[in-house]
Tab-separated table of C-alpha atoms in Angstrom:
chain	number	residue	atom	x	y	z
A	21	UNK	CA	-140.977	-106.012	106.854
A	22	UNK	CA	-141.187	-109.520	104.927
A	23	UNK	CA	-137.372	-108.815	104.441
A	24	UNK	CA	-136.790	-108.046	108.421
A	25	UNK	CA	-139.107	-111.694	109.059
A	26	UNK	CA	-137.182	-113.389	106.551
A	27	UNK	CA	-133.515	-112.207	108.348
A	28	UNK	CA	-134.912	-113.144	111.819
A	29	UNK	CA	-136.407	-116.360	110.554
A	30	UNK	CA	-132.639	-117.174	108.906
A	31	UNK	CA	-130.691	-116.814	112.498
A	32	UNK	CA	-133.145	-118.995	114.172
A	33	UNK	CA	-132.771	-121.598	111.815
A	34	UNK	CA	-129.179	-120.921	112.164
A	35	UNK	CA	-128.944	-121.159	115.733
A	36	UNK	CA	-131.069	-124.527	115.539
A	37	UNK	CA	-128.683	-125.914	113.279
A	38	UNK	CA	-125.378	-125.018	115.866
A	39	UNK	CA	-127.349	-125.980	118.717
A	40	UNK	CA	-127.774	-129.874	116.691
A	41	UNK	CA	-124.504	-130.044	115.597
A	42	UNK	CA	-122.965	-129.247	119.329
A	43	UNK	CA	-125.707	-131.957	120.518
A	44	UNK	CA	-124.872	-134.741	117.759
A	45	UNK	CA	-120.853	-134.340	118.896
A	46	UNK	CA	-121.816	-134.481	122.448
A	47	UNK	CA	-124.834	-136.807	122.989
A	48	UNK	CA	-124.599	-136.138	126.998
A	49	UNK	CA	-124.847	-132.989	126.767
A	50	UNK	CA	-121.791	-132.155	128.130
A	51	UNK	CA	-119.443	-128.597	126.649
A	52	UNK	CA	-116.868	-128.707	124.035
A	53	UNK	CA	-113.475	-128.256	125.833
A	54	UNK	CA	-112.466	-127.099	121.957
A	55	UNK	CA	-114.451	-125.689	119.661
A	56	UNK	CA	-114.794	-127.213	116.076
A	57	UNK	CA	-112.369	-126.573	113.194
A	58	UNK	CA	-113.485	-123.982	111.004
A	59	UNK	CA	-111.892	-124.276	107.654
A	60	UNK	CA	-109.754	-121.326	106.476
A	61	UNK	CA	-111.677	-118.976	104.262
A	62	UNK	CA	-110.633	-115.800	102.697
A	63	UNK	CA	-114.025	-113.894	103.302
A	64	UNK	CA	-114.086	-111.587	105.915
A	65	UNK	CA	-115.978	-112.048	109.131
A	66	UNK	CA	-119.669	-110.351	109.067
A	67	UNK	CA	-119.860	-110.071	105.470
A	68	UNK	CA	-122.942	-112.066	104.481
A	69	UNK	CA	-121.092	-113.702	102.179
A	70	UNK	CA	-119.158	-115.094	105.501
A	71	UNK	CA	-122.537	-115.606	107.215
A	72	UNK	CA	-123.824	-117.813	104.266
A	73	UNK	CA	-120.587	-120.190	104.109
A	74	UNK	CA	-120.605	-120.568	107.370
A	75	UNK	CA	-124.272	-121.571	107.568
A	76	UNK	CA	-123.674	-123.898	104.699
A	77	UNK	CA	-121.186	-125.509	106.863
A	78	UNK	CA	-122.742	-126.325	109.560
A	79	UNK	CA	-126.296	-127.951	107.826
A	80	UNK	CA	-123.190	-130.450	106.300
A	81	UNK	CA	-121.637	-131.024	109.224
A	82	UNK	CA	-124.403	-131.609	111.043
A	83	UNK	CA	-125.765	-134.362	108.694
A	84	UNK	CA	-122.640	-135.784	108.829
A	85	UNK	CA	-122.744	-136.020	112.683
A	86	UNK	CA	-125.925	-137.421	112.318
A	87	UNK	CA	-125.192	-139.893	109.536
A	88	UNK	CA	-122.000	-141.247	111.404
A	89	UNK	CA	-124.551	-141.549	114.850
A	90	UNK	CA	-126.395	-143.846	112.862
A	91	UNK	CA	-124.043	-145.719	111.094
A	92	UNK	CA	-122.961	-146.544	114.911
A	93	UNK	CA	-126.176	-147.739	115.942
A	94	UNK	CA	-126.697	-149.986	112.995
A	95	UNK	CA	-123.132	-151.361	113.683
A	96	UNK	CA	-124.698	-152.040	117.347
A	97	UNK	CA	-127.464	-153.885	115.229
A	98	UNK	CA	-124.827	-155.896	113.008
A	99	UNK	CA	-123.225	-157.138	116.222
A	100	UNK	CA	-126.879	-158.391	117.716
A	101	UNK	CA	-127.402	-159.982	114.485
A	102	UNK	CA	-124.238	-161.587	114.203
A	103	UNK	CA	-125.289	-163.052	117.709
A	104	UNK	CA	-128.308	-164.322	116.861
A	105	UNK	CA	-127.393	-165.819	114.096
A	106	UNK	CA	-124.508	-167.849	116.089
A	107	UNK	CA	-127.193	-168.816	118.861
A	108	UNK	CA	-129.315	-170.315	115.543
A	109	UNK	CA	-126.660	-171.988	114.075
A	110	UNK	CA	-124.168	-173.092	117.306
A	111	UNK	CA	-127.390	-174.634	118.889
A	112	UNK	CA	-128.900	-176.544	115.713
A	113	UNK	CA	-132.072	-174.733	116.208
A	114	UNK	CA	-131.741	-173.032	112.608
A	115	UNK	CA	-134.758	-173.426	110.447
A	116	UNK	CA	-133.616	-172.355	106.648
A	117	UNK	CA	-136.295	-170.003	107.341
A	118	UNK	CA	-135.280	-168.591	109.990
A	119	UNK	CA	-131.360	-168.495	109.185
A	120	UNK	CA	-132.704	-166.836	105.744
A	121	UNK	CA	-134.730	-164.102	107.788
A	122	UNK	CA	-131.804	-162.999	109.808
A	123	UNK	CA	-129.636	-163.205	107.095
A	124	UNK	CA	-131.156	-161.015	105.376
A	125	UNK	CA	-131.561	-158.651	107.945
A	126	UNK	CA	-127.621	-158.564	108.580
A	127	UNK	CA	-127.413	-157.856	104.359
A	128	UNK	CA	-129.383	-155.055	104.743
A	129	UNK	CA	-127.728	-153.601	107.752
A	130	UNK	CA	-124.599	-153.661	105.523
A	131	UNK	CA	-126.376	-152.202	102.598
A	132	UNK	CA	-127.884	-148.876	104.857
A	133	UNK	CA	-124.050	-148.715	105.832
A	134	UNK	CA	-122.954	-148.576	102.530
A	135	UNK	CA	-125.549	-145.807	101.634
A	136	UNK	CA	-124.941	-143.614	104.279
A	137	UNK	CA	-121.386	-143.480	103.608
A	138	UNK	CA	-122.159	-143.244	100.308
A	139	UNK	CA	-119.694	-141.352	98.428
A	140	UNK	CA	-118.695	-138.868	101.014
A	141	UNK	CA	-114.621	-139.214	102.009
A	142	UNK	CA	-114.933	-137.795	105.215
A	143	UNK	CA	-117.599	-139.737	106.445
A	144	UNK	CA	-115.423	-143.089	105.570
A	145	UNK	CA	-112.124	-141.714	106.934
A	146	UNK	CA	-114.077	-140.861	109.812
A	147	UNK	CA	-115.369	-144.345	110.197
A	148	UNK	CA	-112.609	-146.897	108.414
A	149	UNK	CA	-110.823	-147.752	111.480
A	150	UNK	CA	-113.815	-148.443	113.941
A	151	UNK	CA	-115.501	-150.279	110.945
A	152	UNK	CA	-112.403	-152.630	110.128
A	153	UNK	CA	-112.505	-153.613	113.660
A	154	UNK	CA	-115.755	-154.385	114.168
A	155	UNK	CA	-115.311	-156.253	110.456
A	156	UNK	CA	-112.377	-158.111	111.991
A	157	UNK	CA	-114.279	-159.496	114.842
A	158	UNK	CA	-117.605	-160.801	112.578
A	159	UNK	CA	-114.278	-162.159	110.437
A	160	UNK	CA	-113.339	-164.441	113.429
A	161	UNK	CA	-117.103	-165.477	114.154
A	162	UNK	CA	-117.496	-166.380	110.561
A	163	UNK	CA	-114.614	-168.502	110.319
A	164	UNK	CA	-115.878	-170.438	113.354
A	165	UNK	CA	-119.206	-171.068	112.063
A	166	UNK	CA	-118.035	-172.220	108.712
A	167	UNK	CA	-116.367	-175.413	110.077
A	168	UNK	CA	-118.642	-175.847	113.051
A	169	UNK	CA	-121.930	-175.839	111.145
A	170	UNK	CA	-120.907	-177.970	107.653
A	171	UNK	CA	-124.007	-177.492	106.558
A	172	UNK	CA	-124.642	-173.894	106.221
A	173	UNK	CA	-120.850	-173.228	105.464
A	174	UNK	CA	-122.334	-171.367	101.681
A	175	UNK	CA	-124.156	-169.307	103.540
A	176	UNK	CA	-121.894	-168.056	105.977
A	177	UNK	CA	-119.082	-167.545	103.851
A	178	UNK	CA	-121.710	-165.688	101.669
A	179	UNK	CA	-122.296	-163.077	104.854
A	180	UNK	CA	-118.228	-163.290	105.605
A	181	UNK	CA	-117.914	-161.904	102.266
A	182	UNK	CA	-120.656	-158.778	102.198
A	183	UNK	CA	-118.991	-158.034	104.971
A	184	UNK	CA	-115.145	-157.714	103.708
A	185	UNK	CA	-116.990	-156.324	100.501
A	186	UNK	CA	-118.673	-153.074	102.242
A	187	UNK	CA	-115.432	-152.620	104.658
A	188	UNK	CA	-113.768	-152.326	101.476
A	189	UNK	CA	-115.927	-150.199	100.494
A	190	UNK	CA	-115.516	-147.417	102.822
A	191	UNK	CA	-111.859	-148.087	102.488
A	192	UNK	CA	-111.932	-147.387	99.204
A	193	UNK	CA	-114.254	-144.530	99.637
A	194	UNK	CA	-111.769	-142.911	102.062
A	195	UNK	CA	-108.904	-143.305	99.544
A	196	UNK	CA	-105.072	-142.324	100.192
A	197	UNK	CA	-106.177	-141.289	104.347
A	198	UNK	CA	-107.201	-144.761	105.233
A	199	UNK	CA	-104.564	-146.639	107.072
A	200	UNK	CA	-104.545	-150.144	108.547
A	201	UNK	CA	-104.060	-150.193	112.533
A	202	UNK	CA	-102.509	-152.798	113.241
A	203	UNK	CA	-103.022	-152.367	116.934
A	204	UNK	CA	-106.442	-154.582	116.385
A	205	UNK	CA	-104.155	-157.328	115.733
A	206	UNK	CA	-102.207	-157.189	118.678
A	207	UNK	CA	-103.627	-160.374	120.326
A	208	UNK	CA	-105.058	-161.911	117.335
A	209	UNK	CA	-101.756	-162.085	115.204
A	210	UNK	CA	-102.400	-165.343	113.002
A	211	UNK	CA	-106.039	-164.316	112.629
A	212	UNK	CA	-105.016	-160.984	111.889
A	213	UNK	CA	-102.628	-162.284	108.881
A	214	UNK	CA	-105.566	-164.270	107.575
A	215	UNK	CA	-107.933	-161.361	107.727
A	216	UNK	CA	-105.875	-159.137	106.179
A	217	UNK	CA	-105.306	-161.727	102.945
A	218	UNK	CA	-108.608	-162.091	102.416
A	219	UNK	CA	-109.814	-158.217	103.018
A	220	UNK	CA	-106.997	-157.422	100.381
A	221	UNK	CA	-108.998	-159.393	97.725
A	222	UNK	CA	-111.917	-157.185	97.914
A	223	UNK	CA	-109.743	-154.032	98.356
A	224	UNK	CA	-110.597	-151.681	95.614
A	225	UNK	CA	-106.915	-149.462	95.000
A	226	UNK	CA	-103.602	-150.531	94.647
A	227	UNK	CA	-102.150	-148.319	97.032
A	228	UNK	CA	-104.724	-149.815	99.655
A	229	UNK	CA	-103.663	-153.332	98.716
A	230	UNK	CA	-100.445	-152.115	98.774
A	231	UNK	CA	-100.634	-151.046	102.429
A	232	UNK	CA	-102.302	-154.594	104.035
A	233	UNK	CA	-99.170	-155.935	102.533
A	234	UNK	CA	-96.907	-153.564	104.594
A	235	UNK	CA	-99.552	-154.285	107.842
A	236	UNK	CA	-99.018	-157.952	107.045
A	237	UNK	CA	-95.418	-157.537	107.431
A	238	UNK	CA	-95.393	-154.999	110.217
A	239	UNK	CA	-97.770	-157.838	112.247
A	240	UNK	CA	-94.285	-160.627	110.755
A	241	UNK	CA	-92.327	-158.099	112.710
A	242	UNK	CA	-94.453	-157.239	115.847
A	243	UNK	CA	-94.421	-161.358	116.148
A	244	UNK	CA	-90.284	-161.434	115.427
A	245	UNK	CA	-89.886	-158.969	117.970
A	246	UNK	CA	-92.185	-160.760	120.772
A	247	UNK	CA	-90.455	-163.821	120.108
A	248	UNK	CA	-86.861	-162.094	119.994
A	249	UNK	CA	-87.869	-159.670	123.402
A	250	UNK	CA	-89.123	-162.565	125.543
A	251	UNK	CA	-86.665	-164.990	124.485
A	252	UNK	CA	-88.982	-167.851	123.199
A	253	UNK	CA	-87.858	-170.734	122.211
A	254	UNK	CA	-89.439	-171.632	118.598
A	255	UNK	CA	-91.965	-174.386	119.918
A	256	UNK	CA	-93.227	-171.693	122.567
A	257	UNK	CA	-94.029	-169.638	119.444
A	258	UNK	CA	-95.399	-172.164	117.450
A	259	UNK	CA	-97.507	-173.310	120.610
A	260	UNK	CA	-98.867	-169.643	120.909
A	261	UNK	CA	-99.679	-169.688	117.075
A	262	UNK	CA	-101.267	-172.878	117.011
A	263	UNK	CA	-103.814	-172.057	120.056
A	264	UNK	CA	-105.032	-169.206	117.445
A	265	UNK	CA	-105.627	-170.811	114.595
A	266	UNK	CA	-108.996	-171.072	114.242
A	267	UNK	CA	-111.147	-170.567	110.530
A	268	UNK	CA	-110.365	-170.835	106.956
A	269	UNK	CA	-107.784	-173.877	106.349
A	270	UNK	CA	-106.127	-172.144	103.352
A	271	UNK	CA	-105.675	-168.671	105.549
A	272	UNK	CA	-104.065	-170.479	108.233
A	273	UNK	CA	-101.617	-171.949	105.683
A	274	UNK	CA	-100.982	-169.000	104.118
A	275	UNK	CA	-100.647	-167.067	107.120
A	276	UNK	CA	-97.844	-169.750	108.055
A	277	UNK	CA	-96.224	-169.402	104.953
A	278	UNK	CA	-96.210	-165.318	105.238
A	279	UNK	CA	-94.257	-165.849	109.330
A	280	UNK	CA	-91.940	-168.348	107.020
A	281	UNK	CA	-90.748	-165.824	104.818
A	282	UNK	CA	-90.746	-163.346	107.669
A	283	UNK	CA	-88.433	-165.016	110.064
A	284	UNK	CA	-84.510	-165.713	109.448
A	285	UNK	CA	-83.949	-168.151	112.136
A	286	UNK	CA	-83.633	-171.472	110.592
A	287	UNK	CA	-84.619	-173.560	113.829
A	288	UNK	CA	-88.139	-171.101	113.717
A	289	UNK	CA	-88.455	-171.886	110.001
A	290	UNK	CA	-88.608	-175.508	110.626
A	291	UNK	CA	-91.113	-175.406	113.696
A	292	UNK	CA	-93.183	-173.490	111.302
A	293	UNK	CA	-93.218	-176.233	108.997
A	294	UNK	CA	-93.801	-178.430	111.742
A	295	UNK	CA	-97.081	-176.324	112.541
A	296	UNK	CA	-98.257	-176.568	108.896
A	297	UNK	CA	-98.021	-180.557	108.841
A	298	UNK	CA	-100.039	-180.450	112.055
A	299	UNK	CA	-103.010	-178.186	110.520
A	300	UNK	CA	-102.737	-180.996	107.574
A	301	UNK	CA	-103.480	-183.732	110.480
A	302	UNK	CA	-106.329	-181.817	112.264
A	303	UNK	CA	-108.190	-181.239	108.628
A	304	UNK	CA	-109.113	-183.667	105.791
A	305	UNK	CA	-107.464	-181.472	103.091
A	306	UNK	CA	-109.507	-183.522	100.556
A	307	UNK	CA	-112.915	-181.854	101.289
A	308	UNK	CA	-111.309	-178.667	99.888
A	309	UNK	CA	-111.225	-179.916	96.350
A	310	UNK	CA	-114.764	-181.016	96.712
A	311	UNK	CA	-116.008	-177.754	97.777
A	312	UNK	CA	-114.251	-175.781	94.957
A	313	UNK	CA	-112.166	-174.060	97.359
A	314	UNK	CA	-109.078	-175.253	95.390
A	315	UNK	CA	-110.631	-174.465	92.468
A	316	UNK	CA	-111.354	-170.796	92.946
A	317	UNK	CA	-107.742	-170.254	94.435
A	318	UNK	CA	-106.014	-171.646	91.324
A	319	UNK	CA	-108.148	-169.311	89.039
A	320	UNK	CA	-107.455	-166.727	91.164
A	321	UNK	CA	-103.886	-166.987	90.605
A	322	UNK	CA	-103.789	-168.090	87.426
A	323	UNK	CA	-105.729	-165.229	86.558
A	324	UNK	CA	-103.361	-162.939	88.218
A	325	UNK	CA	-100.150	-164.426	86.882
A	326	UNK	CA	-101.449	-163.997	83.234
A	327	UNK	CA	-102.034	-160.235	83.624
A	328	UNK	CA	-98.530	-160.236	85.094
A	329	UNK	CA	-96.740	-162.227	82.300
A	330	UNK	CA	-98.776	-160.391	79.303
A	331	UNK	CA	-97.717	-157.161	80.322
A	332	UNK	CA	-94.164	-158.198	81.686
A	333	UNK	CA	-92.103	-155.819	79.858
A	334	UNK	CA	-92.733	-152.937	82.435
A	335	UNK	CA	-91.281	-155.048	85.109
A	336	UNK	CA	-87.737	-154.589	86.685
A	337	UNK	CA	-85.557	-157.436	86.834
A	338	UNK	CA	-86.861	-158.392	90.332
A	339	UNK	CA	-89.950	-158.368	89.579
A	340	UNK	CA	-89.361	-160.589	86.850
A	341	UNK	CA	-87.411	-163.330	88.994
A	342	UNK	CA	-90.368	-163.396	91.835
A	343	UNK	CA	-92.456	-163.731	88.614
A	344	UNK	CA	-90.942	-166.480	87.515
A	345	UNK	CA	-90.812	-167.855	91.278
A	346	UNK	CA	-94.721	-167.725	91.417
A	347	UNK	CA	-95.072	-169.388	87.726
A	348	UNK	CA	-93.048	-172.318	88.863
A	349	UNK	CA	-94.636	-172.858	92.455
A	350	UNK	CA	-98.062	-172.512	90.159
A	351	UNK	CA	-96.708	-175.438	88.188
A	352	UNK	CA	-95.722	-177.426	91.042
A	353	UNK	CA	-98.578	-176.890	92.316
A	354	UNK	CA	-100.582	-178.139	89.195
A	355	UNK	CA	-98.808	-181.229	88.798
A	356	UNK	CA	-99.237	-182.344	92.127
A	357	UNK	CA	-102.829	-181.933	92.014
A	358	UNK	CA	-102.935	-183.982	89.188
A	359	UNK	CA	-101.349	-186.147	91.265
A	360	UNK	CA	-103.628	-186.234	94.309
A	361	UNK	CA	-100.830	-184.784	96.743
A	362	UNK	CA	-102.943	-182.530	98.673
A	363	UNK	CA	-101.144	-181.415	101.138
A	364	UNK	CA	-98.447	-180.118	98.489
A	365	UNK	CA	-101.103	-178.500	96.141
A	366	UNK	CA	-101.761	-176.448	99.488
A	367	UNK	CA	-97.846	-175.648	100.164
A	368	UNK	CA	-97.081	-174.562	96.472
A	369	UNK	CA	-100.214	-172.301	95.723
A	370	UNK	CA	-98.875	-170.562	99.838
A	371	UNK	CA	-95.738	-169.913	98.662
A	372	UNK	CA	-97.310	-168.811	94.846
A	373	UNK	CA	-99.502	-166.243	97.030
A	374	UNK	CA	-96.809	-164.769	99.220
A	375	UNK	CA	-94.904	-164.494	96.044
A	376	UNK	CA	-97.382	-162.407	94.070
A	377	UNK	CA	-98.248	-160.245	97.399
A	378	UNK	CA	-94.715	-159.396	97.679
A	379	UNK	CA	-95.370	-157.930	93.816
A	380	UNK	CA	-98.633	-155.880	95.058
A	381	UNK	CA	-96.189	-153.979	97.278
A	382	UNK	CA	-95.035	-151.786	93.484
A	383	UNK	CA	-98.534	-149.890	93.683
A	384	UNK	CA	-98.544	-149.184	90.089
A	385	UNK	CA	-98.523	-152.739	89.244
A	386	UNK	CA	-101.959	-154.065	89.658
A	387	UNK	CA	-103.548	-150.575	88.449
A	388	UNK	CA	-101.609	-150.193	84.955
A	389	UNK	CA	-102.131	-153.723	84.343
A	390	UNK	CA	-105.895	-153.688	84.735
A	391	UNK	CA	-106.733	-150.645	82.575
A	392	UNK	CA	-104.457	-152.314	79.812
A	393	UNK	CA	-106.491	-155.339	80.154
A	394	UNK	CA	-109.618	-153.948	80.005
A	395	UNK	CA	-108.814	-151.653	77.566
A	396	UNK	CA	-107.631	-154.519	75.122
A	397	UNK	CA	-110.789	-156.443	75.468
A	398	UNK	CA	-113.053	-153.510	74.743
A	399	UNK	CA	-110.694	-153.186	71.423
A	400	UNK	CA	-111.086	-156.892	70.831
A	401	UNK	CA	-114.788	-156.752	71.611
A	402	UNK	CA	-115.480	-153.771	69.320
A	403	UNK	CA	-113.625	-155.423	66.383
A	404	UNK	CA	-116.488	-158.218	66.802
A	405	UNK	CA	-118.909	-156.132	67.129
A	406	UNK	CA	-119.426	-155.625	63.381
A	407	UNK	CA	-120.112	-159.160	62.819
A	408	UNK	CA	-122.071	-160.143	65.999
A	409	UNK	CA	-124.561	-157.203	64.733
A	410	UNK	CA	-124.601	-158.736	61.272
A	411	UNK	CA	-125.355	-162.691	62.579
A	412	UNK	CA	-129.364	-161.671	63.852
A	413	UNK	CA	-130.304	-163.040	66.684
A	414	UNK	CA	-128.451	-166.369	67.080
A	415	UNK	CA	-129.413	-167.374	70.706
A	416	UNK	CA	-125.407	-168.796	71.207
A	417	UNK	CA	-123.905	-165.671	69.964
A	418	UNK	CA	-126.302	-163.306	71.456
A	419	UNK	CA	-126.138	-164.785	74.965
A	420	UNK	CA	-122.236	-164.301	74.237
A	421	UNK	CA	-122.579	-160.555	73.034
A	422	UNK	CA	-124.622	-159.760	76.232
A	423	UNK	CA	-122.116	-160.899	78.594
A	424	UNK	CA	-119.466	-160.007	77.101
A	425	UNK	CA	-120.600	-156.281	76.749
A	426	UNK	CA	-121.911	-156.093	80.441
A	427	UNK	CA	-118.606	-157.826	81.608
A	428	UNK	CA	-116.691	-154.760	79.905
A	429	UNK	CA	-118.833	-152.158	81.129
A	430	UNK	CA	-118.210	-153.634	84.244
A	431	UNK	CA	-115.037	-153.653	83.954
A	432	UNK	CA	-114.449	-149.875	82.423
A	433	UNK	CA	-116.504	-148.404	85.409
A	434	UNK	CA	-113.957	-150.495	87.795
A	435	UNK	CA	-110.659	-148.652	86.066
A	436	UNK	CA	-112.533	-145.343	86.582
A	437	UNK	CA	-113.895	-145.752	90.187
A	438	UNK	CA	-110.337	-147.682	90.661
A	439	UNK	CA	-113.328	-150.189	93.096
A	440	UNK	CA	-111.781	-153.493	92.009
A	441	UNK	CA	-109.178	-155.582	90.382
A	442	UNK	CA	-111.117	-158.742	88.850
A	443	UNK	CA	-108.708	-160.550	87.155
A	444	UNK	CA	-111.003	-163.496	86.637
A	445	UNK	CA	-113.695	-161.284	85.186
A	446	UNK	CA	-111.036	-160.347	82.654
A	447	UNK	CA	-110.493	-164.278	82.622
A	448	UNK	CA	-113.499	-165.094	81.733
A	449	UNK	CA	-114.391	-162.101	79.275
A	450	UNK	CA	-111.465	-163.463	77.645
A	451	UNK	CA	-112.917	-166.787	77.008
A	452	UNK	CA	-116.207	-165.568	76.321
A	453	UNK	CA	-114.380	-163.621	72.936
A	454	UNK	CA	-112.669	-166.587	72.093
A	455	UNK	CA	-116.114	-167.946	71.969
A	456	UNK	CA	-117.797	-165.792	69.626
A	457	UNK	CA	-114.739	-165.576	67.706
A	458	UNK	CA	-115.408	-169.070	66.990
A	459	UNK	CA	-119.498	-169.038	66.428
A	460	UNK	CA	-118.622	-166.397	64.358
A	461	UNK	CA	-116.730	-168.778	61.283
């Protein structure tokens, strides 16, 4: 009898568990017109061994139903939050209290995202493109607010960033599935170029940096071929790109500088230089080098260009020429910032970005080079070891050892989660060994 309760009690719960899983596909109510997929197993139908896998099935997929419904609704949230927080800041009726409260509100939305995704592929192929377009539209708010409200510009590019950071997250998460639609960039081609470079920064595998490169391009070509099909002349294009460039100063130049390299017609080439000159009249490049913002971009690339030329012999002979292109534009660009030329610091480091992008496109570039990075400083770091654990507790050398070691765990997770290329952490774990390899003398 307890056996017969126990069998009855199992297809109820059973039942209950279809019946959600039908419901959380089809909120309305309404009938499948196809039934679900049912994955190919080699157990026969009736066996209980059938009954059990099936019933294991469906208590995943109906949590997964249910996780994606929420992860919907909170993205319903993120886009009320994103509101409010442009009424706060638009209207100068921000408090740093109140910007802080809804701030961190929109942080945690992102962070229940995150979880809920967690570390399930499905779930993030499921969700990647919906996510990247609702990430692409917060991108374009954000890079208003930056330059329309100076004075909380930290903040917001703070928010700009968790947001590229968890999109590229559940890009990551879905792995060799998740494609870029270009289709959200239709009507937002510029802005779609200048998303795209900075969502590949945060982009966790090569092969997914790899493929925003080939979207960047494919959006050079979508824009060729509107300009070829409706027979524009160049200043008509240039016209149409200049009434969407809006946000980040150094995107928009880059951006130009990708449609330069994309476009063969001479007369277009010069009306896109003509377009950069005029986004160096509309914006006092100077405030740039205050901020840092020039800063960051030449470690970023110096950074990148070392890993390159210490681990050069692996690279074709093509590689090595657009090497060598992006060292000298690097050094161009240095010696006119030394200089003061602003405008030309800008144009070298552009054309020292496209460069290395076009290098991104050999996937096994970036990935090879980390791990032998990484792997070299953990050998370096070990070597020291000996001696650090031999000097006490010397606060220099032990404030040294710490970050050094956390840097390389860091670092050693990254190579086998494959969820980041930081070539300026490697930068600066470099310089932090140098440093102890001095205290220690």
């Amino acid at each position: 009898m307890r056996y017969l309760s126990f069998l009855v009690f199992g297809f109820i719960f059973f039942g209950l568990v279809i019946g959600a899983r039908v419901i959380g596909d089809n909120p309305g109510g309404r009938a499948l017109l196809t039934e679900p997929k049912i994955s190919r197993t080699r157990t026969m139908p009736g066996s209980s061994l059938y009954f059990f896998k099936e019933f294991r099935r469906s208590i995943d997929q109906a949590l997964s139903f249910g996780s994606l419904s929420k992860i919907r609704n909170r993205l319903d949230v993120l886009d009320e939050r994103l509101g409010e927080l442009h009424e706060l800041l638009v209207h100068r009726e921000a408090s740093p209290d109140e910007f802080l409260s809804v701030s961190g509100e929109y942080q945690n939305d992102l962070d229940y995202i995150r979880s809920k995704i967690g570390a399930s592929e499905e779930r993030a192929l499921d969700f990647s493109d919906e996510f990247l377009e609702r990430t692409f539209y917060h991108f374009q708010i954000f890079e208003k607010l930056r330059w329309e409200v100076p004075e909380f510009r930290s903040d917001v590019v703070f928010l700009e960033e968790k947001m590229l950071e968890t999109a590229a997250f559940v890009f990551g998460i879905a792995g060799d599935g998740a494609e870029v639609d270009t289709d959200i960039f239709e009507k937002n081609s510029l802005p779609g170029l200048q998303f795209l470079q900075k969502f590949a920064d945060f982009l966790p595998a090569a092969i997914s940096r790899a493929r925003v490169s080939a979207a960047k391009q494919e959006i050079v070509s979508i824009l060729r071929g509107y300009y070829l099909a409706n027979e524009l002349s160049p200043t008509s294009l240039v016209g149409f790109l200049i009434d969407e460039a809006n946000g980040d100063f150094i995107s928009r130049v880059r951006a130009v500088d990708v449609l330069r390299e994309g476009f063969q017609d001479e007369e277009m080439k010069n009306q896109l230089v003509f377009l950069r000159q005029k986004m160096f009249e509309e914006v006092d490049a100077s405030l740039f080098f205050e901020d840092g913002v020039i800063d960051d971009e030449i470690e970023r690339l110096s950074s990148f260009i070392s890993e390159l030329r210490e681990n050069d012999a692996d690279l074709s002979e093509d590689l090595q020429e657009k090497l060598e292109k992006a060292e000298f534009t690097y050094d161009r660009s240095l010696e006119f910032y030394s200089s003061g030329l602003y405008d030309r610091v800008f144009s070298q480091l552009s054309l020292t970005s496209v460069t290395l992008d076009s290098l991104l496109l050999d996937v096994s570039l970036p990935s090879a080079f980390f791990e032998h990075s990484v792997n070299s400083l953990k050998n370096e770091f070990e070597s020291l070891k000996g001696k650090i654990d031999g000097n006490g507790e010397d606060g220099v050398i032990s404030e040294f050892f710490h970050e050094a070691e956390e840097n390389i765990a860091e670092l050693l997770v990254s190579i086998g989660q494959e969820v980041s290329f930081d070539f300026r952490l490697i930068s600066r774990t470099k310089s932090i060994l140098v440093a102890l390899r001095e205290a220690l003398r």
